Amino acid sequence: MKAADTHTIQEIGVPSLVLMERAALGTVEMMRRCGTDLSRPLFVCGSGNNGGDGFAAARLLKEEGIPAEVFFAGRESSQSGECRLQKEIAEKLGIVIRTDFPEQEYTVIVDALFGVGLSRDIEGRYCDVVRWMNRQSCAKVAVDIPSGVCARTGKILGTAFCADLTVAMACVKLGCELYPGKTCAGRTEAVPIGIDTEFFRDDAGVCFTYDRGDIPRLLPERRPDSHKGSYGRALMLTGSEGMAGACFLSAKAAYAAGAGLVHIYTPEANRTVLQGLLPEAVMTCYRKYKEEELQGLLDRADVVCIGCGLGTGERSEQMLTYTLKHVKVPCIVDADGLNLLSRHLELLEQTEAPVILTPHMKEMSRLTGYPVPEISADRLDILSEFTERYPVVCALKDSRTLVKRAGRSVFLNLAGNAAMAKAGSGDVLAGIITGLAAQGMEAFDSAALGVFLHGCAGDEARAAKGAYSVLARDLISGLERCMNWKDV
C-alpha cells in the first residue's frame, strides 16, 4: 500500500492530501451505509496519516453540523505533515480536540490511531488508549485497519482495537481477514480513494479473492454440441476397506462439479456400498494391488485424485509412489495421500504432471516440518516457501484457505463457515477440484475456484440446515445450488 500511495502521488500526480480527503469521505459514507449512529462521534487519532484521515473525517461531519470530537492520542513532535495540517484545520473550525481520556459518552468511536505500518507491540499509553476504546459501550469503527492488528499476518500486536466495521482504503488488508485479526476487524469494506488496483496485478505477494458474481465467468463452458467425454474422465484412487464414504463423497462431488465420467479404483470390499450410493460411477475393484492394472487406468484418465480414505499402509504407499512417478495428467493429492507423500517429498520433483496438494494445518506440518502454531502465525511466507521449493499448487486449508503456486498471486478464500467443520468435508473439496480439472481448467484455477465453490456450498448448506447439523453430503447439495447460479 505504501508503494501504491507513492506511485499514485509521484507517478500519477494525485496529491497526498487529495487521497486523504477521499479516505475521509469514503469512511464517512461507508459508516452511513452500514447504519452507524453518527450523532455523537469520537475520532481517536494518532500522529501519522491514519490520524490525518481521522481528523479529516471529523471535519466533514462538523461541516454537517454534527458535534464530532477528536481524542488526539499521538505526539505533536512526530506528526506527519498531512496529519499536522488536518489537525490545524480542525482546530480552526472549532472541533473539540482532547488530549486526555474523555468522560463523555459517544455513539461511535472511530479508531485512527495506527495504520498499516505498525510492526511492533502496542505498549504504554497507546496500550491504555486501545483498551479504553474497547471498554466504551458504543459502535466501533476502524479506519483502514484496527490498531494493533498486523496488516500482513493478522497477528495481534500486544493488544488490538475491536471494531464492528473496518473501512479499508482501496483494498482490505490481509490481516483483517486472517484470524485472529478478523475477530478484531468485524465487517470489512473497501472504499476507493484514487489508487488504481491494477498496480497490484503483477505482484505475487498480493492476495486476491472471488465473490459470487465471479462464478458464471469462471466455470468451464458447457457447449451444446458435447458428450461425457467433452468434460473429462476422472480417476479416483480412494478408499481403503471400510472407507467407502470417502470414495462416495469425493466421487459425487467431482460429478457435481461437472466431470463427464468418474472412475473409482477401490478395494473389493467397497463395491456393494458404492454401487448403491453412486450408480453413475464406473468402478474397478481390487483384492490385490497390481501395477499394470493401475497403469491402464492412468492411461485413460484426464485427471487423477488420490488419497481420500486411502489409508497409509504399504499398499497405499505403493499406489501413491507409482501414481506420482507415472501420471501424465493433473493429480490431486489429499488426506492419506499427503501423509504418505510427507515421507517421499522427492516424488514432487520427479513427477511430470501438474500436482495439486490440499493439506490442512497438521498435514502441512508433516510436509514442511514446521509446527502448526508457526504455520498459523506465518502461513503466507511458509506457503510461498513451499511452492517455491516444489513445483505444485498448494491449497492450505483452514478457516481462511490460501491457494498458492510459484509466480501467481495468492488466492484467499472468504467463503464458508464453521458448519463445514465435519468429517468428509475435505473429501468433498478434493472431488470438486478434481471435477473442475477434468474439464480442462488449469491446476491453479481449478484449485482456487474449487476452494471458493466449496465455501459457497457450505454457506448454502448452513442456510438450509443451520450451523450444527450440516454433514459433508450436504455440501454437495449446496454445491449443486451454487453451480445452478450459471445457466448451463
Short mmCIF file of C-alpha atoms in Angstrom, two decimals:
data_model
loop_
_atom_site.label_atom_id
_atom_site.label_comp_id
_atom_site.label_asym_id
_atom_site.label_seq_id
_atom_site.Cartn_x
_atom_site.Cartn_y
_atom_site.Cartn_z
CA MET A 1 0.00 0.00 0.00
CA LYS A 2 2.90 2.34 0.67
CA ALA A 3 4.26 1.63 -2.80
CA ALA A 4 0.79 2.21 -4.28
CA ASP A 5 0.50 5.51 -2.43
CA THR A 6 3.91 6.59 -3.70
CA HIS A 7 3.04 5.57 -7.27
CA THR A 8 -0.27 7.44 -7.17
CA ILE A 9 1.32 10.57 -5.72
CA GLN A 10 4.60 10.69 -7.63
CA GLU A 11 3.85 8.96 -10.94
CA ILE A 12 0.18 9.84 -11.46
CA GLY A 13 0.36 13.18 -9.67
CA VAL A 14 -2.55 12.89 -7.24
CA PRO A 15 -1.56 14.94 -4.14
CA SER A 16 -1.37 13.09 -0.83
CA LEU A 17 -3.95 15.42 0.72
CA VAL A 18 -6.41 14.53 -2.05
CA LEU A 19 -6.03 10.83 -1.16
CA MET A 20 -6.57 11.73 2.50
CA GLU A 21 -9.74 13.69 1.71
CA ARG A 22 -11.07 10.77 -0.31
CA ALA A 23 -10.24 8.39 2.53
CA ALA A 24 -12.14 10.58 4.99
CA LEU A 25 -15.12 10.92 2.67
CA GLY A 26 -15.17 7.18 2.00
CA THR A 27 -15.05 6.43 5.73
CA VAL A 28 -18.00 8.71 6.48
CA GLU A 29 -20.05 7.38 3.55
CA MET A 30 -19.39 3.74 4.48
CA MET A 31 -20.33 4.31 8.12
CA ARG A 32 -23.62 5.77 6.97
CA ARG A 33 -24.20 2.94 4.52
CA CYS A 34 -23.66 0.42 7.31
CA GLY A 35 -26.09 2.18 9.66
CA THR A 36 -23.57 3.60 12.14
CA ASP A 37 -25.07 6.17 14.51
CA LEU A 38 -23.05 9.32 13.80
CA SER A 39 -24.96 11.68 16.07
CA ARG A 40 -22.04 11.97 18.54
CA PRO A 41 -18.80 10.53 17.16
CA LEU A 42 -15.33 10.48 18.67
CA PHE A 43 -12.28 10.09 16.43
CA VAL A 44 -9.18 8.74 18.19
CA CYS A 45 -6.24 9.98 16.13
CA GLY A 46 -2.55 9.18 16.12
CA SER A 47 0.34 11.17 14.66
CA GLY A 48 0.56 9.55 11.21
CA ASN A 49 -1.54 9.75 8.08
CA ASN A 50 -4.09 7.37 9.59
CA GLY A 51 -4.64 10.05 12.21
CA GLY A 52 -4.89 12.62 9.43
CA ASP A 53 -7.70 10.57 7.90
CA GLY A 54 -9.48 10.72 11.26
CA PHE A 55 -9.11 14.50 11.61
CA ALA A 56 -10.42 14.99 8.06
CA ALA A 57 -13.43 12.72 8.66
CA ALA A 58 -14.26 14.59 11.88
CA ARG A 59 -14.13 17.87 9.95
CA LEU A 60 -16.53 16.55 7.29
CA LEU A 61 -19.08 15.69 9.97
CA LYS A 62 -18.53 19.03 11.74
CA GLU A 63 -19.33 20.81 8.48
CA GLU A 64 -22.70 19.00 8.50
CA GLY A 65 -23.46 20.27 11.99
CA ILE A 66 -22.60 17.01 13.75
CA PRO A 67 -20.68 17.53 17.03
CA ALA A 68 -17.69 15.38 16.12
CA GLU A 69 -14.83 15.35 18.63
CA VAL A 70 -11.23 14.17 18.45
CA PHE A 71 -9.11 12.45 21.05
CA PHE A 72 -5.55 13.15 19.89
CA ALA A 73 -3.51 10.32 21.39
CA GLY A 74 -0.39 10.87 19.30
CA ARG A 75 2.68 13.02 19.79
CA GLU A 76 2.90 16.54 18.38
CA SER A 77 6.61 16.07 17.67
CA SER A 78 6.09 13.01 15.48
CA GLN A 79 3.13 14.16 13.39
CA SER A 80 3.29 13.68 9.62
CA GLY A 81 2.90 16.84 7.59
CA GLU A 82 -0.57 15.88 6.40
CA CYS A 83 -1.74 14.98 9.90
CA ARG A 84 -0.45 18.29 11.29
CA LEU A 85 -2.29 20.25 8.59
CA GLN A 86 -5.56 18.36 9.16
CA LYS A 87 -5.26 18.97 12.91
CA GLU A 88 -4.71 22.70 12.38
CA ILE A 89 -7.80 22.89 10.13
CA ALA A 90 -9.87 21.06 12.72
CA GLU A 91 -8.73 23.47 15.43
CA LYS A 92 -9.66 26.50 13.32
CA LEU A 93 -13.13 25.05 12.76
CA GLY A 94 -13.67 24.76 16.49
CA ILE A 95 -13.64 20.96 16.68
CA VAL A 96 -13.10 19.81 20.26
CA ILE A 97 -9.69 18.14 20.41
CA ARG A 98 -8.92 16.33 23.65
CA THR A 99 -5.55 15.04 24.76
CA ASP A 100 -6.75 13.01 27.71
CA PHE A 101 -9.36 10.30 28.14
CA PRO A 102 -12.81 11.81 27.56
CA GLU A 103 -15.51 11.33 30.17
CA GLN A 104 -18.41 11.93 27.77
CA GLU A 105 -20.45 9.21 26.11
CA TYR A 106 -20.38 8.74 22.33
CA THR A 107 -22.44 6.88 19.75
CA VAL A 108 -19.37 5.66 17.89
CA ILE A 109 -15.62 5.58 18.42
CA VAL A 110 -13.52 5.72 15.25
CA ASP A 111 -10.02 4.27 15.54
CA ALA A 112 -7.50 6.29 13.51
CA LEU A 113 -4.59 5.64 15.84
CA PHE A 114 -2.25 3.47 13.77
CA GLY A 115 -2.29 2.42 10.12
CA VAL A 116 -0.80 -0.49 8.21
CA GLY A 117 2.79 0.41 9.13
CA LEU A 118 2.58 -0.83 12.71
CA SER A 119 5.11 -3.64 13.21
CA ARG A 120 5.75 -3.81 16.97
CA ASP A 121 3.60 -4.47 20.02
CA ILE A 122 1.45 -1.63 21.31
CA GLU A 123 2.72 -0.63 24.75
CA GLY A 124 2.50 2.11 27.36
CA ARG A 125 -0.01 4.92 26.87
CA TYR A 126 -1.05 3.66 23.45
CA CYS A 127 -1.98 0.33 25.02
CA ASP A 128 -4.07 2.21 27.60
CA VAL A 129 -5.80 4.15 24.79
CA VAL A 130 -6.74 1.00 22.86
CA ARG A 131 -8.08 -0.69 25.98
CA TRP A 132 -10.08 2.43 26.88
CA MET A 133 -11.63 2.45 23.40
CA ASN A 134 -12.59 -1.20 23.71
CA ARG A 135 -14.30 -0.60 27.06
CA GLN A 136 -16.69 2.02 25.68
CA SER A 137 -20.31 0.94 25.14
CA CYS A 138 -20.92 2.20 21.62
CA ALA A 139 -20.34 1.27 17.99
CA LYS A 140 -16.70 0.93 16.95
CA VAL A 141 -15.19 1.62 13.53
CA ALA A 142 -11.57 1.28 12.38
CA VAL A 143 -10.02 3.39 9.64
CA ASP A 144 -8.13 1.10 7.22
CA ILE A 145 -7.13 -1.47 9.89
CA PRO A 146 -7.81 -1.87 13.62
CA SER A 147 -4.88 -0.55 15.64
CA GLY A 148 -2.84 -3.49 16.90
CA VAL A 149 -3.60 -5.92 14.04
CA CYS A 150 -0.61 -6.86 11.87
CA ALA A 151 -1.59 -5.97 8.31
CA ARG A 152 0.19 -8.98 6.79
CA THR A 153 -0.40 -11.84 9.22
CA GLY A 154 -3.43 -10.91 11.34
CA LYS A 155 -1.34 -11.31 14.49
CA ILE A 156 -2.39 -9.22 17.49
CA LEU A 157 0.48 -6.89 18.36
CA GLY A 158 0.11 -6.87 22.13
CA THR A 159 -3.44 -5.57 22.14
CA ALA A 160 -5.85 -4.50 19.41
CA PHE A 161 -8.92 -2.36 18.84
CA CYS A 162 -12.06 -4.47 18.42
CA ALA A 163 -14.09 -2.97 15.57
CA ASP A 164 -17.60 -3.71 14.39
CA LEU A 165 -16.67 -2.26 10.99
CA THR A 166 -13.32 -1.68 9.28
CA VAL A 167 -13.30 0.77 6.38
CA ALA A 168 -10.26 -0.11 4.26
CA MET A 169 -8.59 2.27 1.85
CA ALA A 170 -8.56 0.84 -1.71
CA CYS A 171 -8.16 -2.80 -0.58
CA VAL A 172 -8.97 -4.82 2.52
CA LYS A 173 -5.73 -5.70 4.28
CA LEU A 174 -4.85 -9.38 4.57
CA GLY A 175 -4.51 -9.18 8.35
CA CYS A 176 -8.16 -8.13 8.60
CA GLU A 177 -9.26 -11.43 7.03
CA LEU A 178 -6.82 -13.85 8.65
CA TYR A 179 -7.52 -14.94 12.20
CA PRO A 180 -7.15 -13.66 14.86
CA GLY A 181 -7.12 -10.28 13.12
CA LYS A 182 -10.52 -10.98 11.57
CA THR A 183 -12.01 -11.20 15.06
CA CYS A 184 -10.96 -7.57 15.65
CA ALA A 185 -11.85 -6.26 12.19
CA GLY A 186 -15.55 -7.17 12.18
CA ARG A 187 -17.21 -6.37 8.88
CA THR A 188 -14.64 -5.26 6.30
CA GLU A 189 -15.47 -2.88 3.47
CA ALA A 190 -13.09 -1.27 0.97
CA VAL A 191 -13.61 2.24 -0.41
CA PRO A 192 -11.92 3.73 -3.48
CA ILE A 193 -9.63 6.68 -2.81
CA GLY A 194 -7.92 7.05 -6.19
CA ILE A 195 -5.39 4.20 -6.04
CA ASP A 196 -5.62 2.05 -9.16
CA THR A 197 -5.79 -1.61 -8.08
CA GLU A 198 -4.18 -2.60 -11.40
CA PHE A 199 -0.97 -1.54 -9.66
CA PHE A 200 -1.15 -4.82 -7.69
CA ARG A 201 -1.99 -7.15 -10.58
CA ASP A 202 1.55 -8.44 -11.23
CA ASP A 203 2.61 -8.54 -7.58
CA ALA A 204 2.72 -12.18 -6.44
CA GLY A 205 2.76 -11.01 -2.82
CA VAL A 206 -0.74 -9.54 -3.04
CA CYS A 207 -3.75 -11.77 -2.41
CA PHE A 208 -6.98 -11.81 -4.39
CA THR A 209 -10.36 -13.38 -3.78
CA TYR A 210 -13.64 -14.16 -5.56
CA ASP A 211 -17.23 -13.25 -4.83
CA ARG A 212 -20.38 -14.95 -6.03
CA GLY A 213 -20.69 -12.70 -9.06
CA ASP A 214 -17.45 -14.18 -10.42
CA ILE A 215 -18.75 -17.75 -10.61
CA PRO A 216 -20.54 -17.57 -14.01
CA ARG A 217 -17.44 -16.33 -15.80
CA LEU A 218 -15.10 -18.77 -14.04
CA LEU A 219 -16.97 -22.03 -14.62
CA PRO A 220 -15.94 -24.08 -17.66
CA GLU A 221 -18.21 -23.66 -20.66
CA ARG A 222 -20.85 -26.35 -21.33
CA ARG A 223 -21.20 -26.48 -25.11
CA PRO A 224 -24.49 -27.58 -26.73
CA ASP A 225 -22.63 -30.00 -29.03
CA SER A 226 -20.86 -32.14 -26.44
CA HIS A 227 -20.84 -35.53 -24.69
CA LYS A 228 -19.44 -37.01 -21.48
CA GLY A 229 -16.00 -37.25 -22.98
CA SER A 230 -16.01 -33.49 -23.51
CA TYR A 231 -15.88 -32.95 -19.76
CA GLY A 232 -13.18 -35.36 -18.79
CA ARG A 233 -12.59 -38.74 -17.20
CA ALA A 234 -11.72 -38.50 -13.50
CA LEU A 235 -9.88 -41.41 -11.85
CA MET A 236 -10.42 -41.57 -8.08
CA LEU A 237 -7.81 -43.68 -6.23
CA THR A 238 -9.69 -43.56 -2.97
CA GLY A 239 -10.89 -45.61 -0.03
CA SER A 240 -9.44 -48.49 1.89
CA GLU A 241 -11.53 -51.31 3.35
CA GLY A 242 -14.35 -49.71 5.33
CA MET A 243 -13.75 -46.22 3.91
CA ALA A 244 -16.35 -46.27 1.16
CA GLY A 245 -17.70 -42.95 2.43
CA ALA A 246 -14.59 -41.06 1.33
CA CYS A 247 -14.89 -42.64 -2.13
CA PHE A 248 -18.54 -41.67 -2.38
CA LEU A 249 -18.14 -38.07 -1.22
CA SER A 250 -15.17 -37.27 -3.44
CA ALA A 251 -16.60 -39.02 -6.50
CA LYS A 252 -20.06 -37.48 -6.21
CA ALA A 253 -18.53 -34.04 -5.68
CA ALA A 254 -16.47 -34.50 -8.86
CA TYR A 255 -19.67 -35.28 -10.77
CA ALA A 256 -21.47 -32.31 -9.20
CA ALA A 257 -18.60 -30.03 -10.26
CA GLY A 258 -19.09 -31.09 -13.88
CA ALA A 259 -16.83 -34.07 -14.63
CA GLY A 260 -18.12 -36.19 -17.51
CA LEU A 261 -17.19 -39.61 -16.11
CA VAL A 262 -15.88 -40.66 -12.70
CA HIS A 263 -13.97 -43.94 -12.36
CA ILE A 264 -13.34 -45.21 -8.82
CA TYR A 265 -10.44 -47.58 -8.09
CA THR A 266 -11.00 -49.08 -4.65
CA PRO A 267 -10.85 -52.36 -2.70
CA GLU A 268 -13.44 -55.02 -3.50
CA ALA A 269 -14.94 -54.60 -0.03
CA ASN A 270 -16.33 -51.18 -1.04
CA ARG A 271 -18.11 -52.32 -4.23
CA THR A 272 -21.59 -53.06 -2.89
CA VAL A 273 -21.87 -49.89 -0.85
CA LEU A 274 -20.64 -47.65 -3.66
CA GLN A 275 -22.85 -49.24 -6.32
CA GLY A 276 -25.84 -48.48 -4.13
CA LEU A 277 -24.76 -44.94 -3.27
CA LEU A 278 -23.43 -43.80 -6.66
CA PRO A 279 -24.51 -46.00 -9.58
CA GLU A 280 -23.32 -43.29 -12.01
CA ALA A 281 -19.69 -44.06 -11.20
CA VAL A 282 -17.61 -46.65 -13.03
CA MET A 283 -15.73 -48.94 -10.67
CA THR A 284 -12.69 -51.13 -10.80
CA CYS A 285 -12.23 -53.05 -7.56
CA TYR A 286 -9.20 -55.00 -6.41
CA ARG A 287 -8.33 -57.57 -3.81
CA LYS A 288 -4.63 -57.27 -4.56
CA TYR A 289 -2.93 -54.17 -5.96
CA LYS A 290 -1.49 -54.64 -9.47
CA GLU A 291 0.72 -52.05 -11.11
CA GLU A 292 -0.31 -53.00 -14.66
CA GLU A 293 -3.98 -52.54 -13.76
CA LEU A 294 -3.30 -49.11 -12.26
CA GLN A 295 -1.23 -48.10 -15.29
CA GLY A 296 -4.10 -48.96 -17.60
CA LEU A 297 -6.41 -46.70 -15.59
CA LEU A 298 -3.87 -43.88 -15.54
CA ASP A 299 -3.54 -44.10 -19.32
CA ARG A 300 -7.26 -43.44 -19.78
CA ALA A 301 -7.65 -40.67 -17.19
CA ASP A 302 -7.82 -36.89 -17.78
CA VAL A 303 -7.30 -36.16 -14.09
CA VAL A 304 -6.41 -38.25 -11.03
CA CYS A 305 -7.39 -37.82 -7.40
CA ILE A 306 -5.55 -39.93 -4.84
CA GLY A 307 -5.73 -40.16 -1.08
CA CYS A 308 -9.29 -39.76 0.22
CA GLY A 309 -9.69 -42.56 2.80
CA LEU A 310 -6.82 -44.44 1.15
CA GLY A 311 -5.02 -45.44 4.34
CA THR A 312 -1.30 -45.24 4.96
CA GLY A 313 -0.31 -48.89 4.71
CA GLU A 314 2.22 -50.48 2.36
CA ARG A 315 -0.26 -50.97 -0.50
CA SER A 316 -1.37 -47.35 -0.34
CA GLU A 317 2.24 -46.19 -0.29
CA GLN A 318 2.98 -48.26 -3.40
CA MET A 319 -0.04 -46.78 -5.18
CA LEU A 320 0.94 -43.20 -4.37
CA THR A 321 4.56 -43.71 -5.38
CA TYR A 322 3.63 -45.39 -8.66
CA THR A 323 0.99 -42.79 -9.48
CA LEU A 324 3.24 -39.77 -8.97
CA LYS A 325 6.04 -41.40 -10.96
CA HIS A 326 3.83 -42.31 -13.93
CA VAL A 327 0.87 -39.93 -14.05
CA LYS A 328 0.85 -37.51 -17.01
CA VAL A 329 -2.34 -35.59 -16.22
CA PRO A 330 -3.26 -33.26 -13.32
CA CYS A 331 -3.12 -35.10 -9.99
CA ILE A 332 -4.86 -34.01 -6.80
CA VAL A 333 -3.30 -35.43 -3.62
CA ASP A 334 -5.41 -35.27 -0.47
CA ALA A 335 -5.71 -36.70 3.06
CA ASP A 336 -3.82 -40.01 3.45
CA GLY A 337 -2.07 -39.30 0.17
CA LEU A 338 -0.49 -36.23 1.78
CA ASN A 339 0.63 -38.16 4.85
CA LEU A 340 2.28 -40.74 2.60
CA LEU A 341 3.78 -38.00 0.47
CA SER A 342 5.44 -36.42 3.52
CA ARG A 343 7.72 -39.50 3.59
CA HIS A 344 8.63 -39.15 -0.09
CA LEU A 345 8.76 -35.45 -0.98
CA GLU A 346 11.31 -36.22 -3.67
CA LEU A 347 8.39 -37.53 -5.74
CA LEU A 348 7.24 -33.95 -6.27
CA GLU A 349 10.49 -33.22 -8.11
CA GLN A 350 10.22 -36.38 -10.20
CA THR A 351 6.64 -36.18 -11.43
CA GLU A 352 5.87 -34.80 -14.88
CA ALA A 353 2.26 -33.91 -14.07
CA PRO A 354 0.68 -30.80 -12.57
CA VAL A 355 0.15 -31.63 -8.88
CA ILE A 356 -2.41 -30.05 -6.53
CA LEU A 357 -1.98 -30.62 -2.80
CA THR A 358 -4.81 -29.92 -0.33
CA PRO A 359 -3.31 -30.12 3.19
CA HIS A 360 -4.90 -28.93 6.39
CA MET A 361 -2.59 -27.41 9.00
CA LYS A 362 -1.45 -30.72 10.54
CA GLU A 363 -0.77 -32.24 7.11
CA MET A 364 1.13 -29.08 6.11
CA SER A 365 3.21 -29.51 9.26
CA ARG A 366 4.18 -33.01 8.14
CA LEU A 367 5.03 -31.75 4.65
CA THR A 368 7.16 -28.81 5.80
CA GLY A 369 8.47 -29.75 9.23
CA TYR A 370 7.13 -26.55 10.75
CA PRO A 371 4.93 -26.89 13.87
CA VAL A 372 1.27 -25.95 13.42
CA PRO A 373 1.44 -22.77 15.57
CA GLU A 374 4.32 -21.48 13.46
CA ILE A 375 2.41 -22.16 10.23
CA SER A 376 -0.67 -20.44 11.63
CA ALA A 377 1.34 -17.37 12.57
CA ASP A 378 3.28 -17.11 9.30
CA ARG A 379 1.22 -19.10 6.81
CA LEU A 380 1.74 -16.87 3.79
CA ASP A 381 5.53 -16.97 3.90
CA ILE A 382 5.68 -20.70 4.68
CA LEU A 383 3.23 -21.48 1.87
CA SER A 384 5.23 -19.35 -0.55
CA GLU A 385 8.47 -21.01 0.55
CA PHE A 386 6.97 -24.48 -0.01
CA THR A 387 5.63 -23.70 -3.50
CA GLU A 388 8.95 -22.15 -4.48
CA ARG A 389 10.69 -25.33 -3.34
CA TYR A 390 8.31 -27.75 -5.08
CA PRO A 391 6.50 -27.32 -8.44
CA VAL A 392 2.98 -27.72 -7.05
CA VAL A 393 -0.25 -25.86 -6.42
CA CYS A 394 -0.95 -25.96 -2.70
CA ALA A 395 -4.32 -25.22 -1.12
CA LEU A 396 -3.58 -24.74 2.58
CA LYS A 397 -6.91 -25.45 4.27
CA ASP A 398 -8.06 -23.53 7.31
CA SER A 399 -10.85 -21.15 8.29
CA ARG A 400 -9.18 -18.93 5.68
CA THR A 401 -7.82 -21.21 2.95
CA LEU A 402 -4.92 -19.95 0.82
CA VAL A 403 -4.07 -21.29 -2.65
CA LYS A 404 -0.56 -20.68 -3.99
CA ARG A 405 1.64 -21.58 -6.94
CA ALA A 406 5.05 -20.10 -7.65
CA GLY A 407 4.73 -16.96 -9.74
CA ARG A 408 1.00 -16.47 -9.06
CA SER A 409 -0.73 -14.19 -6.60
CA VAL A 410 -2.21 -15.98 -3.60
CA PHE A 411 -5.93 -16.77 -3.66
CA LEU A 412 -7.57 -16.10 -0.29
CA ASN A 413 -10.94 -17.72 0.27
CA LEU A 414 -13.50 -15.72 2.22
CA ALA A 415 -16.48 -18.05 1.67
CA GLY A 416 -17.53 -20.80 4.05
CA ASN A 417 -18.31 -21.11 7.75
CA ALA A 418 -17.85 -23.22 10.89
CA ALA A 419 -20.75 -25.53 9.97
CA MET A 420 -18.33 -27.14 7.47
CA ALA A 421 -16.05 -28.41 10.25
CA LYS A 422 -17.23 -32.00 9.85
CA ALA A 423 -15.64 -35.28 8.76
CA GLY A 424 -15.73 -35.71 4.98
CA SER A 425 -15.63 -32.01 4.14
CA GLY A 426 -12.10 -32.38 2.77
CA ASP A 427 -13.15 -35.30 0.57
CA VAL A 428 -15.81 -33.08 -0.98
CA LEU A 429 -13.24 -30.35 -1.68
CA ALA A 430 -10.87 -32.81 -3.36
CA GLY A 431 -13.73 -34.03 -5.52
CA ILE A 432 -14.77 -30.51 -6.56
CA ILE A 433 -11.22 -29.61 -7.60
CA THR A 434 -10.99 -32.92 -9.49
CA GLY A 435 -14.25 -32.25 -11.32
CA LEU A 436 -13.09 -28.80 -12.42
CA ALA A 437 -9.67 -30.06 -13.51
CA ALA A 438 -11.35 -32.85 -15.51
CA GLN A 439 -12.96 -30.18 -17.66
CA GLY A 440 -9.60 -28.75 -18.65
CA MET A 441 -9.13 -25.98 -16.11
CA GLU A 442 -5.51 -25.15 -15.31
CA ALA A 443 -4.32 -26.53 -11.96
CA PHE A 444 -4.17 -23.26 -10.03
CA ASP A 445 -7.51 -22.04 -11.39
CA SER A 446 -9.27 -25.32 -10.60
CA ALA A 447 -7.89 -25.28 -7.05
CA ALA A 448 -8.83 -21.65 -6.39
CA LEU A 449 -12.31 -21.95 -7.85
CA GLY A 450 -12.79 -25.34 -6.17
CA VAL A 451 -11.96 -23.89 -2.77
CA PHE A 452 -14.34 -20.98 -3.35
CA LEU A 453 -17.20 -23.17 -4.56
CA HIS A 454 -16.64 -25.46 -1.57
CA GLY A 455 -17.02 -22.45 0.74
CA CYS A 456 -20.11 -21.20 -1.08
CA ALA A 457 -21.58 -24.71 -0.86
CA GLY A 458 -21.02 -24.58 2.88
CA ASP A 459 -22.82 -21.25 3.10
CA GLU A 460 -25.75 -22.73 1.18
CA ALA A 461 -25.79 -25.78 3.45
CA ARG A 462 -25.77 -23.68 6.61
CA ALA A 463 -28.63 -21.57 5.26
CA ALA A 464 -30.63 -24.77 4.74
CA LYS A 465 -29.71 -26.73 7.89
CA GLY A 466 -28.19 -24.33 10.40
CA ALA A 467 -24.74 -24.20 11.91
CA TYR A 468 -24.76 -27.54 13.75
CA SER A 469 -26.44 -30.16 11.58
CA VAL A 470 -24.58 -29.85 8.27
CA LEU A 471 -22.99 -33.09 7.04
CA ALA A 472 -20.40 -33.44 4.30
CA ARG A 473 -23.04 -34.75 1.89
CA ASP A 474 -24.97 -31.50 2.43
CA LEU A 475 -22.03 -29.63 0.94
CA ILE A 476 -22.66 -31.46 -2.32
CA SER A 477 -26.30 -30.36 -2.27
CA GLY A 478 -25.08 -26.83 -1.60
CA LEU A 479 -22.62 -27.14 -4.48
CA GLU A 480 -25.43 -28.18 -6.81
CA ARG A 481 -27.25 -24.95 -5.95
CA CYS A 482 -24.08 -22.91 -6.48
CA MET A 483 -23.47 -24.48 -9.88
CA ASN A 484 -27.01 -23.55 -10.84
CA TRP A 485 -26.19 -19.86 -10.48
CA LYS A 486 -24.92 -20.13 -14.06
CA ASP A 487 -27.44 -21.03 -16.74
CA VAL A 488 -25.87 -24.10 -18.31
#
